[in-house]
Coordinates of C-alpha atoms in Angstrom, one line a residue:
Chain T
M1 CA 156.6 31.0 177.4
S2 CA 153.2 29.3 177.3
G3 CA 153.1 28.9 181.1
E4 CA 153.1 32.6 181.6
S5 CA 149.6 33.1 180.1
Y6 CA 148.0 31.0 182.8
I7 CA 149.9 32.5 185.7
R8 CA 149.6 36.0 184.3
R9 CA 145.9 36.0 184.5
P10 CA 145.1 38.8 186.9
N11 CA 143.8 37.9 190.3
R12 CA 141.5 40.7 191.3
P13 CA 140.9 39.7 195.0
L14 CA 144.6 39.3 195.5
Q15 CA 145.3 42.6 193.9
I16 CA 142.8 44.3 196.2
Y17 CA 144.4 42.6 199.2
A18 CA 147.8 43.8 198.2
V19 CA 146.7 47.4 197.9
V20 CA 144.9 47.3 201.3
F21 CA 148.0 45.7 202.8
L22 CA 150.2 48.5 201.5
I23 CA 147.8 51.1 202.8
L24 CA 147.7 49.6 206.2
L25 CA 151.5 49.4 206.3
Y26 CA 151.7 53.1 205.8
V27 CA 148.7 54.6 207.5
P28 CA 149.8 54.3 211.1
V29 CA 153.1 55.9 210.3
M30 CA 151.4 58.7 208.3
F31 CA 149.3 59.7 211.2
L32 CA 152.4 61.3 212.8
P33 CA 152.9 63.9 210.1
L34 CA 149.2 64.4 209.8
F35 CA 148.8 65.4 213.5
S36 CA 152.1 67.3 213.5
F37 CA 150.3 70.1 211.5
N38 CA 147.2 70.0 213.8
D39 CA 146.5 73.1 215.8
S40 CA 145.7 71.2 219.0
L41 CA 147.6 69.9 222.0
Y42 CA 145.6 66.6 221.7
V43 CA 146.2 63.9 219.2
R44 CA 142.6 63.2 218.3
F45 CA 139.9 63.8 215.7
P46 CA 138.5 66.1 214.5
L47 CA 141.5 67.9 213.2
E48 CA 141.6 71.5 214.1
G49 CA 143.5 74.3 212.2
F50 CA 146.7 73.9 210.3
T51 CA 149.8 75.1 212.1
L52 CA 153.5 75.1 211.9
Q53 CA 153.8 76.0 215.6
W54 CA 155.1 72.6 216.7
Y55 CA 157.9 72.7 214.1
G56 CA 158.8 76.2 215.2
E57 CA 158.9 75.2 218.8
L58 CA 161.2 72.3 217.8
F59 CA 163.8 74.7 216.3
Q60 CA 164.1 76.6 219.5
R61 CA 165.1 73.6 221.6
D62 CA 168.8 73.2 222.0
A63 CA 168.4 69.7 223.4
V64 CA 167.0 68.5 220.1
W65 CA 169.9 70.0 218.2
N66 CA 172.4 68.4 220.5
A67 CA 170.7 65.0 220.2
L68 CA 170.5 65.4 216.4
W69 CA 174.2 66.2 216.2
N70 CA 175.0 63.2 218.4
S71 CA 173.0 60.9 216.2
V72 CA 174.6 62.2 213.0
R73 CA 178.1 61.8 214.4
V74 CA 177.4 58.2 215.5
G75 CA 175.6 57.5 212.2
V76 CA 178.4 58.7 210.0
V77 CA 181.1 56.8 211.9
V78 CA 179.1 53.6 212.1
A79 CA 178.2 53.9 208.3
V80 CA 181.8 54.3 207.3
F81 CA 183.2 51.6 209.5
S82 CA 180.6 49.0 208.9
T83 CA 180.6 49.6 205.1
T84 CA 184.4 49.3 205.0
L85 CA 184.3 46.0 206.9
G86 CA 181.3 45.0 204.8
V87 CA 183.1 45.4 201.5
F88 CA 185.9 43.1 202.6
A89 CA 183.5 40.5 204.1
A90 CA 181.1 40.6 201.1
K91 CA 184.0 40.1 198.7
A92 CA 185.3 37.2 200.8
I93 CA 181.9 35.6 201.0
T94 CA 181.1 35.8 197.3
R95 CA 184.5 35.2 195.8
Y96 CA 186.5 32.7 197.8
R97 CA 185.9 29.1 198.6
M98 CA 187.1 28.4 202.1
P99 CA 186.4 25.8 204.7
G100 CA 184.0 26.9 207.5
K101 CA 182.5 29.7 205.4
G102 CA 178.9 28.7 206.2
P103 CA 179.2 28.9 210.0
M104 CA 181.2 32.1 209.8
V105 CA 178.6 33.8 207.7
T106 CA 175.9 32.5 210.1
F107 CA 177.8 34.1 212.9
I108 CA 178.1 37.4 211.2
M109 CA 174.4 37.5 210.3
L110 CA 173.4 36.5 213.8
P111 CA 172.7 40.1 215.0
L112 CA 169.8 40.3 212.5
V113 CA 168.0 37.5 214.5
V114 CA 169.0 37.6 218.1
P115 CA 167.0 40.1 220.3
L116 CA 168.9 43.3 220.5
I117 CA 168.2 43.6 224.2
I118 CA 170.6 40.7 224.7
F119 CA 173.4 42.4 222.8
G120 CA 172.6 45.6 224.7
V121 CA 172.9 44.1 228.2
A122 CA 175.9 41.8 227.2
L123 CA 177.9 44.7 225.9
L124 CA 176.9 46.8 229.0
V125 CA 178.2 44.1 231.3
L126 CA 181.5 43.8 229.3
L127 CA 182.0 47.6 229.4
S128 CA 181.3 47.9 233.1
Q129 CA 183.7 45.0 233.8
L130 CA 186.4 46.7 231.8
G131 CA 185.6 50.0 233.5
I132 CA 184.8 51.8 230.2
A133 CA 182.4 54.7 230.7
L134 CA 179.3 54.8 228.5
S135 CA 179.5 57.4 225.8
L136 CA 178.7 58.0 222.1
Y137 CA 181.6 55.6 221.3
T138 CA 180.0 52.7 223.1
V139 CA 176.7 53.5 221.3
A140 CA 178.6 53.4 218.0
I141 CA 180.2 50.0 218.8
G142 CA 176.7 48.7 219.6
H143 CA 175.3 50.1 216.4
M144 CA 178.1 48.4 214.4
I145 CA 176.9 45.0 215.6
V146 CA 173.6 45.6 213.8
C147 CA 174.9 47.6 210.9
L148 CA 177.6 45.3 209.8
P149 CA 175.3 42.4 208.7
F150 CA 173.0 44.9 207.0
S151 CA 176.0 46.3 205.1
I152 CA 177.1 42.8 204.0
A153 CA 173.6 41.8 203.0
V154 CA 173.3 44.9 200.8
L155 CA 176.8 44.4 199.2
I156 CA 176.6 40.7 198.5
P157 CA 174.3 41.0 195.5
R158 CA 176.6 43.6 194.1
F159 CA 179.6 41.4 194.2
E160 CA 177.6 38.4 192.9
G161 CA 176.4 40.6 190.0
F162 CA 179.7 41.3 188.5
D163 CA 182.1 39.2 186.6
A164 CA 185.2 38.2 188.6
S165 CA 187.2 37.7 185.5
I166 CA 187.4 41.4 184.9
E167 CA 189.4 41.7 188.1
E168 CA 191.7 38.9 186.9
A169 CA 192.1 40.6 183.6
S170 CA 193.2 43.7 185.3
A171 CA 195.7 41.8 187.4
D172 CA 196.9 40.0 184.3
L173 CA 197.5 43.3 182.6
G174 CA 199.8 44.2 185.4
E175 CA 197.8 46.2 187.9
N176 CA 198.6 45.4 191.5
A177 CA 195.9 44.5 194.1
F178 CA 195.4 48.0 195.3
W179 CA 194.9 49.6 191.8
T180 CA 192.7 46.7 190.7
F181 CA 190.5 47.3 193.7
W182 CA 190.5 51.1 193.2
R183 CA 190.0 51.2 189.4
V184 CA 188.0 48.0 188.8
T185 CA 186.3 46.6 191.8
L186 CA 185.2 49.8 193.5
P187 CA 183.5 51.4 190.5
M188 CA 181.6 48.1 189.9
V189 CA 180.5 47.8 193.5
G190 CA 180.3 51.6 194.1
P191 CA 176.5 51.9 194.0
G192 CA 176.4 49.1 196.6
V193 CA 178.8 51.0 198.8
V194 CA 176.8 54.2 198.6
A195 CA 173.6 52.2 199.3
S196 CA 175.3 50.5 202.3
L197 CA 176.5 53.9 203.6
M198 CA 173.0 55.3 203.4
L199 CA 171.2 52.3 204.8
T200 CA 173.6 51.8 207.7
F201 CA 173.4 55.5 208.5
T202 CA 169.7 55.2 208.6
V203 CA 169.7 52.1 210.8
S204 CA 172.1 53.7 213.2
F205 CA 170.3 57.0 213.2
D206 CA 167.0 55.3 214.0
E207 CA 168.3 52.6 216.4
F208 CA 167.0 52.8 219.9
I209 CA 167.3 49.5 221.8
L210 CA 171.1 49.4 221.9
A211 CA 171.4 53.1 222.5
F212 CA 169.1 52.7 225.5
F213 CA 171.7 50.5 227.2
L214 CA 174.9 51.9 225.9
S215 CA 174.5 55.7 225.9
G216 CA 175.9 57.8 228.7
T217 CA 175.0 61.4 229.4
E218 CA 174.7 62.3 225.7
P219 CA 171.4 61.2 224.2
T220 CA 170.9 60.2 220.6
L221 CA 167.7 61.5 218.9
P222 CA 165.6 58.4 219.6
M223 CA 166.8 58.5 223.2
Y224 CA 165.6 62.1 223.4
I225 CA 162.2 61.2 221.9
W226 CA 161.9 58.3 224.4
G227 CA 162.5 60.8 227.2
Q228 CA 159.8 63.1 226.0
L229 CA 157.2 60.4 225.5
R230 CA 156.5 60.5 229.2
F231 CA 155.0 64.0 228.9
P232 CA 151.7 64.1 226.9
Q233 CA 152.0 67.8 226.5
Q234 CA 155.2 67.2 224.5
F235 CA 153.4 65.0 222.0
P236 CA 152.8 67.7 219.3
S237 CA 156.5 68.7 219.1
I238 CA 157.5 65.0 219.2
L239 CA 155.1 64.4 216.3
A240 CA 156.9 67.2 214.4
L241 CA 160.3 65.7 215.2
S242 CA 159.1 62.2 214.2
S243 CA 157.7 63.5 210.9
I244 CA 161.1 65.0 210.0
I245 CA 162.9 61.9 210.9
I246 CA 160.5 59.7 209.0
F247 CA 160.8 61.9 205.9
V248 CA 164.6 62.0 206.0
S249 CA 164.8 58.2 206.6
F250 CA 162.4 57.5 203.6
V251 CA 164.4 59.7 201.3
L252 CA 167.7 58.2 202.4
V253 CA 166.5 54.6 202.1
F254 CA 164.7 55.2 198.8
A255 CA 167.8 56.9 197.3
G256 CA 169.9 54.1 198.6
Q257 CA 167.7 51.4 197.0
W258 CA 167.5 53.4 193.8
I259 CA 171.3 53.9 193.5
N260 CA 171.8 50.2 194.2
R261 CA 169.0 49.0 191.9
G262 CA 171.4 47.2 189.5
A263 CA 172.4 44.8 192.3
L264 CA 168.9 43.2 192.3
S265 CA 168.8 42.8 188.5
G266 CA 172.3 41.4 188.9
S267 CA 171.1 38.7 191.3
A268 CA 167.9 38.2 189.2
K269 CA 170.2 37.7 186.2
R270 CA 172.0 35.0 188.2
S271 CA 168.9 33.1 189.1
G272 CA 167.7 33.5 185.5
A273 CA 170.9 32.2 184.1
Chain X
M1 CA 163.9 42.9 186.9
S2 CA 161.8 42.8 183.8
D3 CA 162.3 40.2 181.1
Q4 CA 164.0 42.9 179.0
T5 CA 166.9 43.4 181.4
L6 CA 167.3 39.7 181.7
Q7 CA 167.9 39.4 178.0
T8 CA 170.1 42.5 177.4
R9 CA 172.5 41.6 180.2
S10 CA 174.7 38.7 179.6
A11 CA 174.9 36.0 182.3
P12 CA 178.1 36.2 184.3
V13 CA 180.5 33.4 183.5
A14 CA 182.3 31.8 186.4
T15 CA 185.9 31.8 185.2
P16 CA 187.8 28.8 186.5
A17 CA 190.5 30.1 188.8
T18 CA 193.0 27.9 186.9
A19 CA 193.4 30.3 184.0
G20 CA 197.0 31.4 183.8
R21 CA 199.8 31.9 186.3
F22 CA 197.7 34.4 188.2
G23 CA 194.9 31.9 188.5
R24 CA 197.1 29.2 189.9
L25 CA 198.4 31.6 192.5
M26 CA 194.9 32.6 193.4
Q27 CA 193.7 29.1 193.8
R28 CA 196.5 28.3 196.2
S29 CA 195.9 31.3 198.3
E30 CA 192.2 31.4 197.8
A31 CA 191.1 30.3 201.2
S32 CA 193.7 32.4 203.0
R33 CA 192.7 35.5 201.0
G34 CA 189.1 34.9 202.0
Y35 CA 190.0 34.5 205.7
A36 CA 192.0 37.7 205.6
L37 CA 189.1 39.7 204.1
L38 CA 186.7 38.2 206.6
A39 CA 189.0 38.6 209.6
P40 CA 188.2 42.2 210.5
S41 CA 184.4 41.5 210.7
L42 CA 184.9 38.2 212.5
I43 CA 187.3 39.7 215.0
F44 CA 185.1 42.7 215.7
L45 CA 181.9 40.7 216.1
G46 CA 183.8 38.1 218.1
V47 CA 185.0 40.7 220.6
V48 CA 181.7 42.5 220.9
I49 CA 179.4 39.4 220.8
L50 CA 181.2 36.3 222.1
V51 CA 183.2 38.0 224.9
P52 CA 180.3 39.9 226.4
F53 CA 178.2 36.7 226.2
G54 CA 180.8 34.8 228.1
I55 CA 180.8 37.5 230.8
L56 CA 177.0 37.6 230.9
L57 CA 177.0 33.9 231.4
V58 CA 179.5 34.1 234.3
M59 CA 177.7 37.0 235.8
S60 CA 174.4 35.1 235.9
F61 CA 176.0 32.9 238.6
W62 CA 176.9 35.9 240.7
T63 CA 174.7 37.8 243.1
A64 CA 174.1 41.5 243.7
S65 CA 175.4 42.8 246.9
G66 CA 175.1 46.4 247.8
F67 CA 176.7 48.5 245.1
G68 CA 178.8 45.6 243.7
F69 CA 178.7 41.9 243.1
D70 CA 179.3 38.8 245.2
T71 CA 181.3 36.8 242.7
N72 CA 180.9 33.5 244.5
F73 CA 179.5 30.9 242.1
T74 CA 175.8 30.2 242.9
T75 CA 172.8 29.1 241.0
A76 CA 170.5 31.2 243.2
N77 CA 169.3 33.4 240.3
Y78 CA 168.2 30.4 238.3
Q79 CA 166.5 28.9 241.4
K80 CA 164.7 32.2 241.9
F81 CA 163.5 32.1 238.3
F82 CA 161.8 28.8 238.8
E83 CA 160.5 29.4 242.3
R84 CA 158.7 32.7 241.7
P85 CA 155.7 32.4 239.3
I86 CA 156.0 36.0 238.1
Y87 CA 159.2 35.2 236.1
T88 CA 157.9 32.1 234.4
A89 CA 154.6 33.8 233.7
L90 CA 156.4 36.7 232.0
L91 CA 158.5 34.3 229.9
N92 CA 155.4 32.3 228.9
R93 CA 153.6 35.5 228.0
S94 CA 156.5 36.7 225.9
L95 CA 156.6 33.4 224.0
F96 CA 152.8 33.5 223.6
I97 CA 152.8 37.1 222.3
S98 CA 155.7 36.4 219.9
G99 CA 154.1 33.2 218.7
M100 CA 150.8 35.0 217.9
V101 CA 152.8 37.8 216.2
T102 CA 154.6 35.2 214.1
V103 CA 151.5 33.4 213.1
F104 CA 149.6 36.6 212.2
T105 CA 152.5 38.2 210.4
V106 CA 153.3 35.1 208.3
L107 CA 149.6 34.5 207.4
L108 CA 149.0 38.1 206.4
C109 CA 152.3 38.5 204.5
Y110 CA 152.1 35.3 202.6
P111 CA 149.4 36.4 200.2
M112 CA 151.2 39.7 199.8
A113 CA 154.5 38.0 198.9
Y114 CA 152.6 35.6 196.7
Y115 CA 151.0 38.4 194.8
V116 CA 154.3 40.2 194.1
A117 CA 156.1 36.9 193.2
F118 CA 153.4 35.6 190.9
H119 CA 151.2 38.4 189.7
V120 CA 153.4 41.5 189.5
H121 CA 155.5 41.6 186.4
R122 CA 156.5 45.1 185.7
H123 CA 157.3 46.9 188.9
K124 CA 158.5 44.1 191.2
M125 CA 161.3 46.2 192.5
L126 CA 159.0 49.1 193.3
W127 CA 156.7 46.9 195.2
I128 CA 159.5 45.4 197.2
V129 CA 160.9 48.8 198.1
L130 CA 157.4 50.0 199.0
M131 CA 156.8 47.0 201.2
T132 CA 160.1 47.3 203.1
L133 CA 160.4 51.1 203.3
P134 CA 158.5 51.6 206.6
F135 CA 160.7 49.0 208.2
W136 CA 163.7 51.2 207.8
T137 CA 162.3 54.0 209.8
S138 CA 162.7 54.2 213.5
Y139 CA 161.2 51.3 215.4
L140 CA 160.4 53.6 218.3
L141 CA 158.5 55.9 216.0
R142 CA 156.4 53.1 214.5
V143 CA 155.5 52.0 218.0
F144 CA 154.7 55.6 218.9
A145 CA 152.5 55.8 215.8
W146 CA 150.4 52.9 217.1
K147 CA 150.1 54.7 220.4
V148 CA 148.6 57.6 218.5
V149 CA 146.2 55.3 216.6
L150 CA 145.1 53.1 219.6
G151 CA 145.2 55.6 222.4
Y152 CA 142.3 56.5 224.7
E153 CA 141.9 59.8 222.7
G154 CA 143.6 58.3 219.7
V155 CA 142.7 58.1 216.1
I156 CA 140.3 55.1 216.3
N157 CA 138.6 56.1 219.6
S158 CA 138.1 59.8 218.7
A159 CA 136.9 58.9 215.2
L160 CA 134.4 56.4 216.5
M161 CA 133.1 58.8 219.1
N162 CA 132.8 61.6 216.6
M163 CA 130.7 59.3 214.4
G164 CA 128.5 58.6 217.5
L165 CA 129.2 54.9 217.3
I166 CA 130.6 54.7 220.8
E167 CA 130.0 56.8 224.0
A168 CA 133.3 56.2 225.8
P169 CA 136.7 55.3 224.5
L170 CA 137.3 51.6 223.9
E171 CA 139.7 50.8 226.7
F172 CA 140.9 47.4 225.4
L173 CA 142.6 49.1 222.4
L174 CA 145.5 50.5 224.3
Y175 CA 147.5 48.9 227.2
S176 CA 146.6 45.3 226.3
Q177 CA 148.2 42.2 224.7
Q178 CA 146.2 42.9 221.6
A179 CA 147.8 46.3 221.2
V180 CA 151.3 44.7 221.6
I181 CA 150.5 42.0 219.0
I182 CA 149.1 44.4 216.4
T183 CA 152.0 46.8 216.8
L184 CA 154.7 44.0 216.6
A185 CA 153.0 42.4 213.6
H186 CA 153.1 45.8 211.8
A187 CA 156.6 46.6 212.9
W188 CA 158.1 43.2 211.7
A189 CA 156.1 42.7 208.5
A190 CA 159.1 43.3 206.3
F191 CA 161.0 40.5 208.0
A192 CA 158.3 38.1 206.8
I193 CA 157.7 39.5 203.3
L194 CA 161.3 39.3 202.1
P195 CA 162.0 35.6 202.8
L196 CA 158.5 34.6 201.7
Y197 CA 158.9 36.5 198.5
V198 CA 162.4 35.1 197.8
S199 CA 161.2 31.5 198.3
L200 CA 158.0 32.0 196.2
E201 CA 159.9 33.8 193.4
K202 CA 162.3 30.8 193.1
I203 CA 159.5 28.3 192.4
D204 CA 159.6 27.1 188.8
K205 CA 156.3 28.2 187.3
S206 CA 156.3 25.2 184.9
L207 CA 155.7 22.9 187.8
L208 CA 152.4 24.7 188.4
E209 CA 151.6 24.4 184.7
A210 CA 152.3 20.7 184.8
A211 CA 150.0 20.3 187.8
T212 CA 147.2 22.1 186.0
D213 CA 147.7 19.9 183.0
L214 CA 147.5 16.8 185.2
G215 CA 144.1 18.0 186.5
D216 CA 144.9 19.7 189.8
G217 CA 142.7 22.6 190.7
P218 CA 144.0 25.8 192.2
V219 CA 143.6 24.6 195.8
R220 CA 145.3 21.3 195.3
R221 CA 148.0 22.9 193.3
F222 CA 148.7 25.4 196.1
F223 CA 148.9 22.8 198.9
R224 CA 150.8 20.3 196.9
I225 CA 153.3 22.5 195.1
T226 CA 153.4 26.2 196.0
L227 CA 153.2 25.8 199.8
P228 CA 155.7 22.9 200.3
L229 CA 158.2 24.6 198.0
S230 CA 157.9 27.9 199.9
L231 CA 158.4 26.2 203.3
P232 CA 162.0 27.4 203.6
G233 CA 160.7 31.0 203.3
V234 CA 158.0 30.3 205.9
I235 CA 160.6 28.9 208.2
S236 CA 163.0 31.8 207.9
A237 CA 160.2 34.3 208.1
S238 CA 158.9 32.7 211.3
L239 CA 162.3 32.6 212.9
L240 CA 163.1 36.2 211.8
I241 CA 160.0 37.4 213.6
F242 CA 159.7 35.0 216.6
I243 CA 163.3 35.3 217.8
P244 CA 163.7 39.1 217.9
T245 CA 160.2 39.9 219.2
T246 CA 160.5 37.7 222.3
G247 CA 163.0 40.1 223.7
D248 CA 161.2 43.3 222.8
Y249 CA 160.5 45.7 225.6
I250 CA 159.6 49.0 223.8
T251 CA 156.2 48.0 222.5
P252 CA 155.1 46.4 225.8
A253 CA 156.4 49.5 227.7
L254 CA 154.5 51.9 225.5
L255 CA 151.4 49.9 224.6
G256 CA 151.3 46.9 226.9
G257 CA 150.1 48.1 230.2
P258 CA 150.3 45.8 233.2
D259 CA 148.9 42.8 231.2
G260 CA 151.2 43.3 228.3
A261 CA 154.6 43.3 230.0
M262 CA 157.1 40.9 228.6
I263 CA 160.4 39.3 229.7
G264 CA 162.3 42.1 228.0
N265 CA 160.8 44.6 230.3
L266 CA 161.9 42.5 233.3
I267 CA 165.5 42.2 231.9
Q268 CA 165.6 46.0 231.3
K269 CA 164.4 46.7 234.8
Q270 CA 167.0 44.5 236.3
F271 CA 169.7 46.5 234.5
G272 CA 167.9 49.8 235.3
P273 CA 165.8 50.6 238.3
I274 CA 166.0 47.3 240.2
N275 CA 169.8 47.2 239.7
N276 CA 170.2 43.5 240.0
W277 CA 172.5 42.8 237.1
P278 CA 173.2 39.1 237.9
M279 CA 169.5 38.4 237.9
G280 CA 169.2 40.3 234.6
A281 CA 172.0 38.2 233.2
A282 CA 170.4 35.0 234.3
L283 CA 167.1 36.1 232.7
S284 CA 168.9 36.9 229.5
I285 CA 170.6 33.5 229.4
I286 CA 167.3 31.8 230.1
L287 CA 165.6 33.8 227.3
M288 CA 168.4 32.8 224.9
L289 CA 168.2 29.2 225.8
C290 CA 164.4 29.2 225.3
I291 CA 164.7 30.9 221.9
A292 CA 167.4 28.5 220.8
T293 CA 165.5 25.4 221.9
I294 CA 162.2 26.5 220.3
S295 CA 163.9 27.5 217.1
L296 CA 165.6 24.2 216.8
V297 CA 162.4 22.2 217.5
F298 CA 160.6 24.4 215.0
I299 CA 163.2 23.9 212.3
L300 CA 163.4 20.1 212.8
L301 CA 159.6 19.9 212.8
T302 CA 159.2 21.8 209.6
L303 CA 161.9 19.8 207.9
F304 CA 160.2 16.6 209.0
V305 CA 156.8 17.8 207.7
R306 CA 158.5 18.9 204.4
K307 CA 160.1 15.5 204.0
R308 CA 156.8 13.8 204.4
V309 CA 155.0 16.1 202.0
S310 CA 157.6 15.6 199.2

């Protein structure tokens, strides 16, 4: 393409801007791990000695382990349920023409836009009127509101990226709907399913706003952190805990994106076609 | 994403659903199959979104009485909202802060998205993942990180004092509207980058080539072609940031101080320490109405501008 040569000319200032932008995106977050190894009660420069003390302290706290276990349980349940519903919805959205699809999709994606505090208080009001006590179950229901649209958004490019006629061929060759799904559809969208599980788990694991309104006596990990933030002398161990969470989240998300990388080339292929 | 993958993979062919007996069957039941697959999600979200919203709306016309509610229909909560200046002041401040966050974030993210869409050719995917990765980590922790950076004894203040540039910590850094705006802009950057990138990536590069051939300079070309064509991205980026941030209460609670409190903090307090749920419900409904109205006006305005430009 002749046009490329002009556009491709490198733009040095823009390149510098992009690198600075990326650095600024990461630096604030990276201060948490940096100070978590600092041998001082105070989060300030200059850094003092290197220590693993705060991590050690963390491992002796039962409250942390309980909160972690709560978050993991909620995260797993939410990931499985929202991904299951997400697979059906993503297939319906990409494959079938049906009247009213636009508004229905908008409705499903609404939680990505509406302030979460509204969902939190609305659900709290409903539960209290029904007389349902707050628990990890109510947290999980709240988390599913946010995770379902995420799951669908991750899965849609996967379904768009593969040829529907393969499914039809399988059906023509005598496979029933279940086996077609199991042996044809699932392997094709499998990476998207894994990515969706990982990303929705991360979203649920890190979610705070809904948990704030919907958790009962059992705190999730972000709720535990929130409780500790009131005490400045707890900062170092919270820094340690935050660093572990950030590290695990980064690994899960990066792995999820990497596993699902075909989906994006799939959608690029579409726009290129 | 490279040109190579584009060539080696064949484009998917949309098979007409009319092929064969199976196809005819599928076509007839296509819509119903779609509805059936979509039903679980719709029913779930209907139950946990629409029903609670209905009850929230009803409750906003109740009043708190002792440990329960007086369920007689009254508009007292709404009257209270308009009579007491503190409520409207907090709402206005929330809209102002979110507006500032939206403007800053979109302005700062546009060149970034532009760079990746137009100037990155080999590792687009890597850039996109890198730009959105921080967004996936806990929102609470990103806000906490800014507290560490901006605090009285935080990174910036202690570094400046060590260098001897300042004597006492800069107090305006923490517990201010600036702190809230900076933190929110950082926390929501990914919501701006993605839609901006998608809309910029879609632009047919040959249009720019044509404009250059016809004698347009880089500035004219940008304002006459790139910017108008990326407006849909600008609209969705703005809405994706403005709407959720108006209800935020974590950032103001941790970094806002008395001058940085927003309507979300007030709503949270009504459902917590103040324990006046009907008032909290009324505030939530007012916030929703405000957001809906502003979004609608914004969308109509941008569409109008876009029409005039093209």
